[in-house]
PDB file of C-alpha atoms in Angstrom:
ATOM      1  CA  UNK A   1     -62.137 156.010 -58.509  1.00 85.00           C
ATOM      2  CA  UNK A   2     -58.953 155.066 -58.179  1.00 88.00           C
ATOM      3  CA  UNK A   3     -57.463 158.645 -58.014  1.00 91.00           C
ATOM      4  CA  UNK A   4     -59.736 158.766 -54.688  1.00 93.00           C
ATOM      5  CA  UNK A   5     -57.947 155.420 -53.164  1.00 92.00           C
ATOM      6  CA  UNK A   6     -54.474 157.197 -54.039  1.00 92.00           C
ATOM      7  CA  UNK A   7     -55.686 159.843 -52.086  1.00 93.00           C
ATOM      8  CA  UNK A   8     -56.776 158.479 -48.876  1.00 94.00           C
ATOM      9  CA  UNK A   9     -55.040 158.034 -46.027  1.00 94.00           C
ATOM     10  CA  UNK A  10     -52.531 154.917 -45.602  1.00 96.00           C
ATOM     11  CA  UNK A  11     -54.498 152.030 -44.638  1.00 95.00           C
ATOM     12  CA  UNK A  12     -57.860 153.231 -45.192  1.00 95.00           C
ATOM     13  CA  UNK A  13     -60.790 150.931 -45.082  1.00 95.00           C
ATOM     14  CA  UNK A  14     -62.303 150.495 -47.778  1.00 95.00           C
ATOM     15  CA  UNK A  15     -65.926 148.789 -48.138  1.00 92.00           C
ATOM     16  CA  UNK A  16     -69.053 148.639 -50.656  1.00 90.00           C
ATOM     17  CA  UNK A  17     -72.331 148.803 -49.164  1.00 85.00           C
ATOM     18  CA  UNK A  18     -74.226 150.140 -52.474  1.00 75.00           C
ATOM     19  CA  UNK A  19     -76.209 148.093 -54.701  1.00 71.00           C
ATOM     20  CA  UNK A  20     -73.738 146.238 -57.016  1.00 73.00           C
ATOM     21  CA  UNK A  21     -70.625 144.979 -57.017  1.00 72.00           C
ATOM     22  CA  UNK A  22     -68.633 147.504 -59.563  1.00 79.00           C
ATOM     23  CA  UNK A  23     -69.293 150.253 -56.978  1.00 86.00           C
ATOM     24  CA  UNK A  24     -65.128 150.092 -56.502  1.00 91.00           C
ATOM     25  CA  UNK A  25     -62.708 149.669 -59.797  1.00 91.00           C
ATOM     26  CA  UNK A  26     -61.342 146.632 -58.272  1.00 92.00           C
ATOM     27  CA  UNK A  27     -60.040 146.055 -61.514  1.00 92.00           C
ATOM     28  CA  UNK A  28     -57.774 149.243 -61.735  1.00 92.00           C
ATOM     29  CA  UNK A  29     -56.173 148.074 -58.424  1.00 94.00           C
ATOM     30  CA  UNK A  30     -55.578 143.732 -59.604  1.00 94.00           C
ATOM     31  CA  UNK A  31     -52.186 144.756 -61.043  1.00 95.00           C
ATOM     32  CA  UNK A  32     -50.851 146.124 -57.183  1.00 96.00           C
ATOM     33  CA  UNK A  33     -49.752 143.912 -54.730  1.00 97.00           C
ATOM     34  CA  UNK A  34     -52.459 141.988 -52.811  1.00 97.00           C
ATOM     35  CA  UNK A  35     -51.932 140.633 -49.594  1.00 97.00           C
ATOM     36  CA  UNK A  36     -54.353 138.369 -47.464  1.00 96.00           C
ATOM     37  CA  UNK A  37     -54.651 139.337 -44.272  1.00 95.00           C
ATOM     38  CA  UNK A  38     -58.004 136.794 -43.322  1.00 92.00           C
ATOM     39  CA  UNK A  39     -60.900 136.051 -44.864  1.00 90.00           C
ATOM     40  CA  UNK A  40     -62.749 138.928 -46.922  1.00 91.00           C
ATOM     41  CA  UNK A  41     -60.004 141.407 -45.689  1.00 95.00           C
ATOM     42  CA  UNK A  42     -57.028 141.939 -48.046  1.00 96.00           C
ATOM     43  CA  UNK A  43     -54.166 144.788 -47.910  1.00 98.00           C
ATOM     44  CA  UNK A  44     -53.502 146.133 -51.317  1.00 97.00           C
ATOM     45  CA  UNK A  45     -49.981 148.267 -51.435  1.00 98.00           C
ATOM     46  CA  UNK A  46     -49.958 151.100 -54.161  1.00 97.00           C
ATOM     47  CA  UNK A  47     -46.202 151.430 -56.110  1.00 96.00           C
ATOM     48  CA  UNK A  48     -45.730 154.962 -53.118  1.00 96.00           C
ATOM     49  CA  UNK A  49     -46.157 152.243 -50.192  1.00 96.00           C
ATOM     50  CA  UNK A  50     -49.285 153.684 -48.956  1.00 97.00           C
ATOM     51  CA  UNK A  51     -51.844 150.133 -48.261  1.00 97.00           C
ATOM     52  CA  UNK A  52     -55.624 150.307 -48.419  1.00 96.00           C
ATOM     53  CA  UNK A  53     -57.380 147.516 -46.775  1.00 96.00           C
ATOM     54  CA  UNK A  54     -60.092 146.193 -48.763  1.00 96.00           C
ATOM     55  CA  UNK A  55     -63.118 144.584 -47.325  1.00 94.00           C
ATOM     56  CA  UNK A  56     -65.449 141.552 -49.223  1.00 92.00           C
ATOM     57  CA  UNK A  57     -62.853 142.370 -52.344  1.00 91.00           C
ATOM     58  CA  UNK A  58     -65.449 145.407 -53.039  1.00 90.00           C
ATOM     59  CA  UNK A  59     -68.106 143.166 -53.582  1.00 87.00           C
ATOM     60  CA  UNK A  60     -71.138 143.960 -50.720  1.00 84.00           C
ATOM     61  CA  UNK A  61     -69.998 143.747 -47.258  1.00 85.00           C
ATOM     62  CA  UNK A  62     -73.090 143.483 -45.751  1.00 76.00           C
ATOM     63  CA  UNK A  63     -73.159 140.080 -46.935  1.00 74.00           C
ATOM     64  CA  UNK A  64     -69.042 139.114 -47.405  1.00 76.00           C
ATOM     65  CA  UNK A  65     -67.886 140.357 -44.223  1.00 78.00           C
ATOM     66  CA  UNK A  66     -71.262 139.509 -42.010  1.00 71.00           C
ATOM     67  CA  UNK A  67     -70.420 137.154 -39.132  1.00 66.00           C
ATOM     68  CA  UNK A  68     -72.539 134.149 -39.338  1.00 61.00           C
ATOM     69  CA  UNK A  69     -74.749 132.711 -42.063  1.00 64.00           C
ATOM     70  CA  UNK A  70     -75.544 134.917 -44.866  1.00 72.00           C
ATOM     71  CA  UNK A  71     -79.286 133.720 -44.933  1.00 81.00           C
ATOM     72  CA  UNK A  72     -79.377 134.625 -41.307  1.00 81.00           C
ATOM     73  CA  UNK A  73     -78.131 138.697 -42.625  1.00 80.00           C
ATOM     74  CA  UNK A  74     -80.606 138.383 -45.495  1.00 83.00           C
ATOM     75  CA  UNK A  75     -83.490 137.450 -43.697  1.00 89.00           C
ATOM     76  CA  UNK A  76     -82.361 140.078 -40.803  1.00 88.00           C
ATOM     77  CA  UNK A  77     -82.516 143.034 -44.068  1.00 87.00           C
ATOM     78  CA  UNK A  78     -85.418 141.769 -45.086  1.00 92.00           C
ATOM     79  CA  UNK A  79     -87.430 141.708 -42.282  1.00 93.00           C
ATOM     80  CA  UNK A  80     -86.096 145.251 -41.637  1.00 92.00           C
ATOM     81  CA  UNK A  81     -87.670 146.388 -45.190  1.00 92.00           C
ATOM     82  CA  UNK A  82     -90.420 144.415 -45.035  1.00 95.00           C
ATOM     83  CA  UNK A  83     -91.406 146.214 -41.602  1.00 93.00           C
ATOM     84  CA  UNK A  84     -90.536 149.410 -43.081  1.00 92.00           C
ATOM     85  CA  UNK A  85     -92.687 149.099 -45.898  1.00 92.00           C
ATOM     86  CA  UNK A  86     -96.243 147.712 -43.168  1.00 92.00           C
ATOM     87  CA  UNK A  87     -95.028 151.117 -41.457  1.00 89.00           C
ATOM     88  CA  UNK A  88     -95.462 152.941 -44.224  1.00 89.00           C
ATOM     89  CA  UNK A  89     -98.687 151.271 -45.940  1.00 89.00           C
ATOM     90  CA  UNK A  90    -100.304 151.247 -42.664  1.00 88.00           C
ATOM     91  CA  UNK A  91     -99.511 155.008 -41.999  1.00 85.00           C
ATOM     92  CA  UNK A  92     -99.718 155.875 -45.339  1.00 80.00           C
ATOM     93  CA  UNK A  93    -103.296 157.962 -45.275  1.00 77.00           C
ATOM     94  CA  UNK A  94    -103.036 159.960 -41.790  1.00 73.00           C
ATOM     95  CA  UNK A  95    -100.105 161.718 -43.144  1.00 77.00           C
ATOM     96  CA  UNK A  96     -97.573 160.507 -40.863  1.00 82.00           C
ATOM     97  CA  UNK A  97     -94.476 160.411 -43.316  1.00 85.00           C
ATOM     98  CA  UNK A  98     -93.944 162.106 -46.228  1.00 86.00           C
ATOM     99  CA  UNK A  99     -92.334 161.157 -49.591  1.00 84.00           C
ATOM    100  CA  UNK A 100     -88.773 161.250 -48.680  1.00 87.00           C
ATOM    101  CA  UNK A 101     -86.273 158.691 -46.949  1.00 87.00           C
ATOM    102  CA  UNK A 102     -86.458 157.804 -43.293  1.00 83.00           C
ATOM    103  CA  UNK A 103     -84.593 156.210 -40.534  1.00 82.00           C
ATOM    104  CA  UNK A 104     -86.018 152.511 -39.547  1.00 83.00           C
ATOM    105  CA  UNK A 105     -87.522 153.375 -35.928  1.00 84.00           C
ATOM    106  CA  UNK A 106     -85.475 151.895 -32.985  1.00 86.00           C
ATOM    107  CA  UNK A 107     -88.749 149.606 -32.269  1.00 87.00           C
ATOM    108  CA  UNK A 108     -89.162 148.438 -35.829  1.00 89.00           C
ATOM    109  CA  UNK A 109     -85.499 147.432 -35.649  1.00 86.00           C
ATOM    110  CA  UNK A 110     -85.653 146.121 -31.997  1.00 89.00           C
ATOM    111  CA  UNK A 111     -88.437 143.986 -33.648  1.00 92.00           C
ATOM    112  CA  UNK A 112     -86.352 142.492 -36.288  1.00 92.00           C
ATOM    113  CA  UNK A 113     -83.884 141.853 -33.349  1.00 89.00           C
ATOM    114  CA  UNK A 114     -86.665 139.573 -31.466  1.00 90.00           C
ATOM    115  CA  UNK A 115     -87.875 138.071 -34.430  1.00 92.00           C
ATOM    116  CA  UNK A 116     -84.787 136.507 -35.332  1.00 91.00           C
ATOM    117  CA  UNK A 117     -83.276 136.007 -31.559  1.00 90.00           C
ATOM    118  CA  UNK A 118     -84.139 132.007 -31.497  1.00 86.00           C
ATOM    119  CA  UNK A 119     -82.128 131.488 -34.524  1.00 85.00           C
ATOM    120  CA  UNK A 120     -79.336 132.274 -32.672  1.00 86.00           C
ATOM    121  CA  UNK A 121     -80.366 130.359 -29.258  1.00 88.00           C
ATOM    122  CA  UNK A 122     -80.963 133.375 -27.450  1.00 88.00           C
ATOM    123  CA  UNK A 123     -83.169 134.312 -25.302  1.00 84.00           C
ATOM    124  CA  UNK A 124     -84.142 138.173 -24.087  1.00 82.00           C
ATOM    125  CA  UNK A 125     -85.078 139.273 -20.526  1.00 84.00           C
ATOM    126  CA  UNK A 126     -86.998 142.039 -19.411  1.00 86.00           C
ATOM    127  CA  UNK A 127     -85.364 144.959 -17.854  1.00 89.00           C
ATOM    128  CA  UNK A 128     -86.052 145.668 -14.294  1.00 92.00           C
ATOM    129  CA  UNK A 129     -87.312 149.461 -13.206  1.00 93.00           C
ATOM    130  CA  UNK A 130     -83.979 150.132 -12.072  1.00 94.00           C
ATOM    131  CA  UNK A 131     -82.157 149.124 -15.253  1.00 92.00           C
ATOM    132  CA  UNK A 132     -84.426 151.145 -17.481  1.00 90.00           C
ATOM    133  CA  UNK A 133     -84.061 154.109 -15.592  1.00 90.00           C
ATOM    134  CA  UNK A 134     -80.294 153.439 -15.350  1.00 91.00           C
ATOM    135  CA  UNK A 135     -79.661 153.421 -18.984  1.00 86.00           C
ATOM    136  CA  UNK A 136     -82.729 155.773 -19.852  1.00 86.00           C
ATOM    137  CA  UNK A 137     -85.086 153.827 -21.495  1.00 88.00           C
ATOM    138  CA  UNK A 138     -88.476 152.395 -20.994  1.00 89.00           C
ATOM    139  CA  UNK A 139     -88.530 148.876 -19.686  1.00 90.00           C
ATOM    140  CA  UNK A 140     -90.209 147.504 -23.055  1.00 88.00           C
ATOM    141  CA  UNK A 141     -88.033 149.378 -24.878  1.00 85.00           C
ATOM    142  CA  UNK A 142     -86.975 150.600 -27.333  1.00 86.00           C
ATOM    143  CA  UNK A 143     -83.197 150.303 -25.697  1.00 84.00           C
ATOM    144  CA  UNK A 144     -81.293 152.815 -27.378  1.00 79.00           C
ATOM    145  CA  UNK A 145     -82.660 156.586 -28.631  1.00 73.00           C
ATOM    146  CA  UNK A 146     -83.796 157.081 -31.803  1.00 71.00           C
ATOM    147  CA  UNK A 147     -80.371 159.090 -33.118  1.00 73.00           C
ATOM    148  CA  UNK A 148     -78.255 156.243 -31.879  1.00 73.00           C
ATOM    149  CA  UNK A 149     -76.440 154.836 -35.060  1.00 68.00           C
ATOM    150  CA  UNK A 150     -75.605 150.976 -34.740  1.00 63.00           C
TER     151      UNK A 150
END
């Protein structure tokens, strides 16, 4: 609401990464001062002086602020649900998971990862022995533990 953007600290970000794009009364704050700082990022200055920036104008960031092509972020989410839901279907009877929400496994989202890494003209090597015990991992992966956030 905008009581909560009064509230918050001066130049908080603020983004929407919920379903739709009235998640943020964007229209409560169009009579302050707006101020374009680049693309997708704007500085809005409430009548006390404290600013909130303002990502993607409230509208999903996942898609307004994403570096790149769009597509290229869509088909990335996709994948990533589509994945999720073979995981699940395929797991479904040995009672691995039960009815309630669950990270996407660091190898399911590695996956994605390679799937989409010639799009982008890259190409990934293996790690060495060394390297995998350097940073901890197995040399197949996945590269990061499963509580790492991204």
């Amino acid at each position: 609401t905008i009581e909560h953007m009064r509230a918050m600290k001066d130049r908080a970000i603020v983004c929407n990464i919920g379903h739709f794009d009235n998640e943020i009364q964007i229209a409560h704050l169009r009579n302050l001062k707006w101020t374009n700082i680049k693309p997708q990022v704007d500085e809005i200055t409430f009548p006390d002086g404290k600013r909130m920036i303002l990502l993607s104008e409230g509208r999903l960031v996942n898609l307004g602020n994403a570096m790149g092509h769009p597509s290229f972020v869509m088909s990335a989410s996709f994948t990533n649900q589509t994945l999720a839901q073979i995981e699940l279907f395929a797991n479904n009877s040995g009672g691995k998971y039960d009815k309630k929400v669950y990270v996407l496994p660091k190898s399911l989202d590695e996956k994605v990862a390679r799937l989409h890494l010639a799009k982008i003209g890259v190409k990934l090597t293996k790690l060495r022995p060394d390297q995998a015990e350097y940073i901890g991992v197995k040399p197949e992966g996945p590269f990061k533990p499963e509580h790492y956030r991204y």
